[in-house]
Coordinates of C-alpha atoms and ligand atoms in Angstrom, one line a residue:
E1 CA 23.6 -10.3 -16.5
K2 CA 19.8 -10.3 -16.0
E3 CA 17.6 -8.6 -18.6
P4 CA 16.5 -5.1 -17.5
V5 CA 13.1 -4.6 -15.9
T6 CA 11.2 -1.6 -17.2
I7 CA 9.6 0.5 -14.4
L8 CA 7.0 3.2 -14.9
I9 CA 6.9 6.0 -12.3
T10 CA 4.0 8.4 -12.7
G11 CA 4.2 11.8 -11.0
A12 CA 7.9 11.4 -11.2
A13 CA 8.6 15.1 -11.0
G14 CA 7.0 15.2 -7.6
Q15 CA 8.6 14.9 -4.2
I16 CA 8.2 11.2 -3.7
G17 CA 9.4 10.7 -7.2
Y18 CA 12.6 12.6 -6.4
A19 CA 13.3 10.3 -3.4
L20 CA 12.2 7.1 -5.2
V21 CA 14.1 7.2 -8.5
P22 CA 17.6 7.0 -7.0
M23 CA 16.5 4.2 -4.7
I24 CA 15.3 2.2 -7.6
A25 CA 18.4 3.0 -9.7
R26 CA 20.6 1.8 -6.8
G27 CA 18.8 -1.6 -6.7
I28 CA 17.0 -1.1 -3.5
M29 CA 13.6 -2.0 -5.0
L30 CA 14.5 -5.1 -7.1
G31 CA 17.9 -6.1 -6.0
Q32 CA 21.6 -5.3 -6.6
D33 CA 21.7 -7.7 -9.5
Q34 CA 18.7 -6.4 -11.4
P35 CA 19.3 -3.8 -14.1
V36 CA 16.4 -1.3 -14.6
I37 CA 15.0 1.0 -17.3
L38 CA 13.0 3.9 -15.9
H39 CA 9.9 5.4 -17.6
L40 CA 9.2 8.7 -15.9
L41 CA 5.8 10.3 -16.6
D42 CA 4.4 13.6 -15.5
I43 CA 2.1 16.3 -16.9
E44 CA 2.9 19.2 -19.2
P45 CA 3.3 21.9 -16.5
A46 CA 5.9 19.7 -14.8
A47 CA 7.8 18.7 -18.0
E48 CA 10.8 20.9 -17.4
A49 CA 11.2 19.7 -13.8
L50 CA 10.8 16.1 -15.0
N51 CA 13.6 16.7 -17.5
G52 CA 15.7 18.0 -14.6
V53 CA 15.2 14.7 -12.8
K54 CA 16.3 12.9 -15.9
M55 CA 19.5 15.1 -16.1
E56 CA 20.3 14.2 -12.5
L57 CA 19.9 10.5 -13.1
I58 CA 22.3 10.8 -16.1
D59 CA 24.7 12.7 -13.8
S60 CA 24.6 9.9 -11.2
A61 CA 25.9 7.3 -13.6
F62 CA 24.1 4.5 -11.8
P63 CA 25.5 1.1 -12.9
L64 CA 22.2 -0.6 -12.8
L65 CA 20.4 2.1 -14.8
K66 CA 20.1 0.9 -18.5
G67 CA 17.8 3.6 -19.9
I68 CA 15.6 6.6 -19.0
L69 CA 12.5 7.9 -20.7
A70 CA 11.0 11.1 -19.5
T71 CA 7.7 11.9 -21.1
T72 CA 4.3 13.5 -20.7
D73 CA 2.7 11.0 -23.1
V74 CA 0.9 8.3 -21.2
A75 CA 0.9 5.7 -24.0
E76 CA 4.6 6.1 -24.5
A77 CA 5.3 5.9 -20.8
C78 CA 3.3 2.7 -20.4
E79 CA 4.9 0.9 -23.3
G80 CA 6.3 -2.5 -22.2
V81 CA 6.5 -1.7 -18.5
D82 CA 6.9 -4.7 -16.1
V83 CA 6.3 -2.6 -13.0
A84 CA 4.2 0.5 -12.5
I85 CA 4.5 2.8 -9.5
M86 CA 1.6 5.3 -9.5
L87 CA 2.6 8.5 -7.6
G88 CA 0.8 10.9 -10.0
G89 CA -2.4 12.4 -8.8
F90 CA -4.3 15.6 -8.1
P91 CA -3.5 16.9 -4.6
R92 CA -6.2 18.2 -2.3
K93 CA -6.0 22.0 -2.1
D94 CA -7.4 24.4 0.5
G95 CA -11.1 24.9 0.1
M96 CA -11.6 21.9 -2.2
E97 CA -14.5 19.5 -1.6
R98 CA -13.7 15.8 -1.1
K99 CA -15.8 15.1 -4.2
D100 CA -13.8 17.5 -6.4
V101 CA -10.5 15.8 -5.5
M102 CA -12.1 12.4 -6.0
S103 CA -13.5 13.4 -9.4
K104 CA -10.0 14.6 -10.6
N105 CA -8.3 11.4 -9.5
V106 CA -10.9 9.0 -10.8
A107 CA -10.5 10.6 -14.2
I108 CA -6.7 10.3 -14.0
Y109 CA -6.9 6.6 -12.9
K110 CA -9.5 5.7 -15.5
A111 CA -7.3 7.1 -18.3
Q112 CA -4.1 5.6 -17.0
A113 CA -5.7 2.2 -16.5
S114 CA -6.7 2.1 -20.1
A115 CA -3.1 3.0 -21.2
L116 CA -1.6 0.3 -18.9
G117 CA -4.1 -2.3 -20.1
Q118 CA -3.2 -1.4 -23.7
Y119 CA 0.6 -0.9 -23.6
A120 CA 2.1 -2.5 -20.5
S121 CA 3.5 -6.0 -20.4
P122 CA 0.7 -8.5 -19.8
N123 CA 1.9 -9.4 -16.3
C124 CA 2.7 -5.9 -15.2
K125 CA 2.7 -5.4 -11.4
V126 CA 1.1 -2.2 -10.3
L127 CA 1.5 -0.3 -7.0
V128 CA -0.8 2.7 -6.4
V129 CA 0.6 5.2 -4.0
A130 CA -1.4 8.4 -4.9
N131 CA -4.3 9.2 -2.7
P132 CA -7.0 8.1 -2.3
A133 CA -4.8 5.0 -2.8
N134 CA -7.2 2.2 -2.2
T135 CA -10.0 3.8 -4.4
N136 CA -7.6 4.8 -7.1
A137 CA -6.5 1.1 -7.2
L138 CA -10.1 0.0 -7.5
I139 CA -10.8 2.3 -10.4
L140 CA -7.6 1.2 -12.1
K141 CA -8.8 -2.4 -11.7
E142 CA -12.2 -1.6 -13.2
F143 CA -10.7 0.1 -16.3
A144 CA -7.8 -2.3 -16.9
P145 CA -9.6 -5.6 -17.2
S146 CA -6.7 -7.1 -19.1
I147 CA -4.4 -6.7 -16.1
P148 CA -4.9 -9.6 -13.6
E149 CA -6.6 -8.4 -10.5
K150 CA -3.9 -9.9 -8.3
N151 CA -1.3 -7.6 -10.1
I152 CA -2.9 -4.4 -8.7
T153 CA -2.1 -3.3 -5.2
C154 CA -1.9 -0.1 -3.2
L155 CA 0.6 1.2 -0.6
T156 CA -0.1 0.7 3.1
R157 CA 3.5 -0.4 3.8
L158 CA 4.3 3.1 5.0
D159 CA 1.7 2.8 7.7
H160 CA 3.0 -0.7 8.5
N161 CA 6.5 0.6 8.9
R162 CA 5.3 3.5 11.0
A163 CA 3.7 1.0 13.4
L164 CA 6.9 -0.9 13.6
G165 CA 8.8 2.3 14.2
Q166 CA 6.5 3.4 17.0
L167 CA 6.8 0.0 18.8
A168 CA 10.6 0.0 18.4
E169 CA 10.8 3.5 19.9
R170 CA 8.6 2.6 22.8
L171 CA 10.6 -0.6 23.5
N172 CA 13.9 0.9 22.8
V173 CA 14.8 -1.9 20.3
F174 CA 15.6 -1.9 16.6
A175 CA 12.7 -1.8 14.1
T176 CA 14.0 -5.2 12.8
D177 CA 13.3 -6.7 16.3
V178 CA 9.5 -6.1 15.9
K179 CA 7.4 -7.9 13.3
N180 CA 3.9 -8.9 12.2
V181 CA 1.9 -5.8 13.0
I182 CA -1.0 -5.4 10.6
I183 CA -2.6 -2.4 8.9
W184 CA -6.2 -3.2 8.1
G185 CA -8.3 -1.3 5.7
N186 CA -7.9 2.1 4.1
H187 CA -4.8 4.2 3.8
S188 CA -6.5 7.0 5.7
S189 CA -7.1 8.0 9.3
T190 CA -9.6 5.1 9.6
Q191 CA -6.9 2.5 9.1
Y192 CA -6.6 0.1 12.0
P193 CA -3.0 -0.6 13.1
D194 CA -3.3 -4.0 14.9
V195 CA -0.7 -5.2 17.4
N196 CA -2.5 -8.3 18.6
H197 CA -0.3 -10.7 16.6
A198 CA 2.9 -8.6 16.6
T199 CA 6.0 -10.0 18.3
V200 CA 9.3 -8.6 19.5
S201 CA 12.6 -10.5 19.7
T202 CA 14.0 -10.7 23.2
C203 CA 16.9 -12.6 24.7
R204 CA 14.3 -15.3 25.5
G205 CA 13.0 -15.5 21.9
Q206 CA 10.0 -14.0 20.2
K207 CA 7.4 -12.6 22.6
P208 CA 4.0 -11.1 21.9
V209 CA 4.2 -7.3 22.0
R210 CA 1.1 -7.3 24.2
Q211 CA 3.1 -9.3 26.8
I212 CA 6.1 -7.0 26.7
I213 CA 4.1 -3.7 26.7
A214 CA 1.9 -4.0 29.7
D215 CA 0.3 -0.6 29.2
K216 CA -2.8 -1.8 27.3
N217 CA -4.2 1.7 27.3
W218 CA -1.3 3.0 25.3
L219 CA -1.6 0.2 22.8
D220 CA -5.3 0.7 22.4
T221 CA -5.4 4.5 22.1
E222 CA -2.2 6.5 21.7
F223 CA -0.3 4.0 19.6
I224 CA -3.2 3.7 17.2
A225 CA -3.8 7.4 17.0
T226 CA -0.1 8.2 16.4
V227 CA 0.1 5.8 13.5
Q228 CA -3.2 7.0 12.0
Q229 CA -2.1 10.7 12.4
R230 CA 1.6 10.3 11.5
G231 CA 1.1 11.7 8.0
A232 CA -0.3 14.9 9.4
A233 CA 2.5 15.1 12.0
I234 CA 5.1 15.0 9.3
I235 CA 3.3 17.7 7.3
K236 CA 3.3 19.9 10.5
A237 CA 7.0 19.3 11.1
R238 CA 8.3 19.5 7.5
K239 CA 5.7 21.7 5.9
L240 CA 5.7 19.0 3.3
S241 CA 4.2 15.5 3.3
S242 CA 6.1 12.3 3.8
A243 CA 8.4 11.6 0.9
L244 CA 11.5 9.7 1.8
S245 CA 9.6 7.3 4.1
A246 CA 6.9 6.9 1.4
A247 CA 9.6 6.1 -1.3
S248 CA 11.3 3.7 1.0
A249 CA 8.0 1.9 1.8
A250 CA 7.2 1.7 -2.0
C251 CA 10.6 -0.1 -2.4
D252 CA 9.8 -2.5 0.5
H253 CA 6.4 -3.3 -0.9
M254 CA 7.7 -4.1 -4.4
R255 CA 10.8 -5.9 -3.2
D256 CA 8.8 -8.2 -0.9
W257 CA 6.2 -8.8 -3.6
V258 CA 8.7 -9.7 -6.3
L259 CA 11.4 -11.4 -4.2
G260 CA 9.3 -12.8 -1.3
T261 CA 8.7 -12.1 2.4
R262 CA 11.0 -13.6 5.0
K263 CA 9.9 -16.8 6.6
G264 CA 7.6 -16.2 9.6
T265 CA 7.1 -12.6 8.6
W266 CA 4.1 -10.9 7.0
V267 CA 3.7 -7.4 5.7
S268 CA 0.6 -5.2 5.0
M269 CA -0.5 -4.6 1.4
G270 CA -3.7 -3.1 0.0
V271 CA -5.1 -5.8 -2.3
C272 CA -8.4 -6.7 -3.8
S273 CA -10.4 -8.5 -1.1
D274 CA -11.4 -12.2 -1.8
G275 CA -13.8 -12.1 1.2
S276 CA -11.1 -13.0 3.8
Y277 CA -11.9 -11.8 7.3
G278 CA -15.4 -11.0 6.1
I279 CA -14.3 -8.0 4.0
E280 CA -16.5 -7.4 1.0
P281 CA -14.9 -9.1 -2.1
G282 CA -13.7 -6.6 -4.7
L283 CA -12.8 -3.8 -2.2
F284 CA -9.2 -2.7 -2.1
Y285 CA -8.4 -3.3 1.6
S286 CA -5.1 -3.6 3.5
F287 CA -4.5 -7.2 4.8
P288 CA -1.5 -9.1 6.3
V289 CA 0.1 -10.9 3.4
T290 CA 3.1 -13.1 2.7
C291 CA 4.7 -13.2 -0.7
A292 CA 6.4 -16.0 -2.6
K293 CA 7.3 -16.5 -6.3
G294 CA 6.0 -13.0 -7.2
Q295 CA 2.5 -13.6 -5.7
W296 CA 1.0 -12.3 -2.5
S297 CA -1.5 -14.3 -0.4
I298 CA -3.5 -13.1 2.5
V299 CA -2.4 -14.6 5.9
Q300 CA -5.1 -17.1 6.9
G301 CA -3.6 -18.3 10.2
D302 CA -5.0 -20.9 12.5
C303 CA -8.0 -22.9 11.6
A304 CA -9.1 -24.4 14.9
P305 CA -12.8 -25.5 14.7
S306 CA -13.8 -23.0 17.4
T307 CA -12.1 -20.2 15.5
I308 CA -13.9 -21.1 12.3
F309 CA -17.2 -21.2 14.2
M310 CA -16.6 -17.8 15.8
W311 CA -15.6 -16.4 12.4
C312 CA -18.7 -17.8 10.7
M313 CA -20.9 -16.2 13.4
I314 CA -19.3 -12.9 13.0
N315 CA -19.4 -13.0 9.3
L316 CA -22.7 -14.5 8.7
R317 CA -23.7 -11.5 6.6
N318 CA -20.8 -12.0 4.2
F319 CA -21.2 -15.7 4.2
I320 CA -24.6 -15.3 2.8
S321 CA -23.9 -12.5 0.4
S322 CA -20.6 -13.8 -0.9
S323 CA -20.1 -16.8 -3.1
I324 CA -16.5 -17.0 -2.0
V325 CA -16.0 -18.8 1.3
T326 CA -12.5 -18.6 2.7
M327 CA -11.0 -20.3 5.7
A328 CA -10.9 -18.6 9.1
G329 CA -7.9 -16.3 9.6
L330 CA -6.0 -14.9 12.5
K331 CA -8.1 -14.5 15.6
I332 CA -10.0 -11.2 15.6
D333 CA -11.4 -9.8 18.8
E334 CA -14.4 -7.6 19.1
F335 CA -12.3 -4.4 19.4
S336 CA -10.4 -5.2 16.2
R337 CA -13.6 -6.3 14.4
S338 CA -15.3 -2.9 15.0
K339 CA -12.3 -1.0 13.7
M340 CA -11.9 -3.3 10.7
D341 CA -15.6 -2.8 9.9
A342 CA -15.4 1.0 10.3
T343 CA -12.5 1.3 7.8
E344 CA -14.4 -1.1 5.4
E345 CA -17.4 1.3 5.6
E346 CA -15.3 4.2 4.6
L347 CA -14.0 2.3 1.6
K348 CA -17.5 1.5 0.5
L349 CA -18.4 5.2 0.8
E350 CA -15.3 6.2 -1.3
R351 CA -16.3 3.6 -3.9
T352 CA -19.8 5.1 -4.1
L353 CA -18.4 8.6 -4.4
A354 CA -15.9 7.5 -7.1
R355 CA -18.6 5.8 -9.1
S356 CA -20.8 8.8 -8.9
C357 CA -17.9 10.9 -10.2
L358 CA -17.6 8.6 -13.2
N359 CA -21.3 9.0 -14.0
T360 CA -21.3 12.8 -13.9
Ligands
LIG1 P1 3.6 15.8 -5.5 O1 2.4 16.7 -5.6 O2 4.9 16.3 -5.0 O3 3.8 15.0 -6.8 C1 2.7 14.5 -7.6 C2 3.2 14.6 -9.0 O4 2.1 14.0 -9.8 C3 3.3 16.0 -9.5 O5 4.6 16.2 -10.2 C4 2.2 16.2 -10.6 O6 2.6 17.1 -11.6 C5 2.0 14.8 -11.0 N1 0.8 14.5 -11.7 C6 -0.5 15.1 -11.5 N2 -1.4 14.6 -12.3 C7 -0.7 13.7 -13.1 C8 -1.1 12.8 -14.1 N3 -2.4 12.8 -14.6 N4 -0.2 12.0 -14.6 C9 1.1 12.0 -14.2 N5 1.5 12.8 -13.2 C10 0.6 13.6 -12.7 O7 3.1 14.7 -4.5 P2 4.0 13.6 -3.6 O8 4.3 14.2 -2.3 O9 5.0 13.1 -4.5 O10 2.9 12.5 -3.4 C11 2.3 11.7 -4.4 C12 1.1 11.0 -4.0 O11 1.3 10.1 -3.0 C13 0.0 12.0 -3.5 O12 -1.3 11.6 -4.0 C14 0.0 11.7 -2.0 O13 -1.2 12.0 -1.4 C15 0.3 10.2 -2.0 N6 0.9 9.6 -0.7 C16 0.5 8.4 -0.4 C17 1.1 7.7 0.6 C18 0.7 6.3 0.9 O14 1.2 5.7 1.9 N7 -0.2 5.6 0.1 C19 2.0 8.3 1.6 C20 2.7 9.5 1.0 C21 1.8 10.4 0.1 O15 1.1 11.3 0.8

């Protein structure tokens, strides 16, 4: 039998936590042959509810579950963890300013980064789910310098899966028949769900989605807006935000990262930009990635000289300002470029706001 993997879940008494812990304990995240130990962290006001979750885990007698720690002590929770799923955060309440929410979360992520850096296993893989997810990941990176930058990611897989779901519904096929959509940028309403490289399997093989869905207008407007606004639509319907789909996406994200993506398939992950596609290095931005041997890499795609030339022209600005020069990636048209830039701008603004919160 394999050695157990220790997994930290922060905000474990919350609604995503309640959906996520049984999925992990059933082997959906790391595989049916992988025993796990769960470290559940929440804050003092949620301590009793957290203990209730622990009681239910005991009552489930999960064969793969080799240990449960439920605590409100951050240091204890981070001790020896191999994987950290960060669900804990301060929710936006009515009447709260954006800056107030940011300031609360920046403080939380700064403190938890230090604890992870100090107590987690040196190669711990981190997934930030709590909003603002990309910026929380950025803060975590800045305050946990001992954790390799490539080990810190944020969740945009839910948006990716939502895009697959919308296309599958429209085409009346299974979600598994559609692949290679891309979520670019921020996990917010400025994200850009891109179908330009997506394909659908038909009886005549894989066909581009753009070839099968002739209604360009639907793809360029309604589809994008539906994916961007899906979180709000769920809140309207359920009177609660997405939980089971978020938990499922977190499992997909970690499973693909640890066990690898399928050949010919990429997924979307929020990762620290290396300058690919002209996105400012250091920003946490969602890119198409493939994973192998526990490492993700940004999809670089075709490198025809004309593509490289076009890419250089578009990204002249970043070419000059960045010391990192990467190869040209997937072909990006003007429509996509402007949407990718807009979501990058929002991330820069969030970073400025987060840093100003740290200084006050
Ligand atoms: P809940 O409010 O149900 O749960 C959050 C939990 O975090 C609570 O139990 C709270 O006590 C705890 N918490 C607060 N401060 C903490 C701290 N300092 N340390 C540890 N725990 C702390 O929210 P839930 O619906 O579970 O959502 C969790 C987070 O995911 C939210 O920030 C939410 O905005 C975010 N989401 C992100 C998504 C994504 O795709 N990236 C999608 C779903 C979700 O909206």
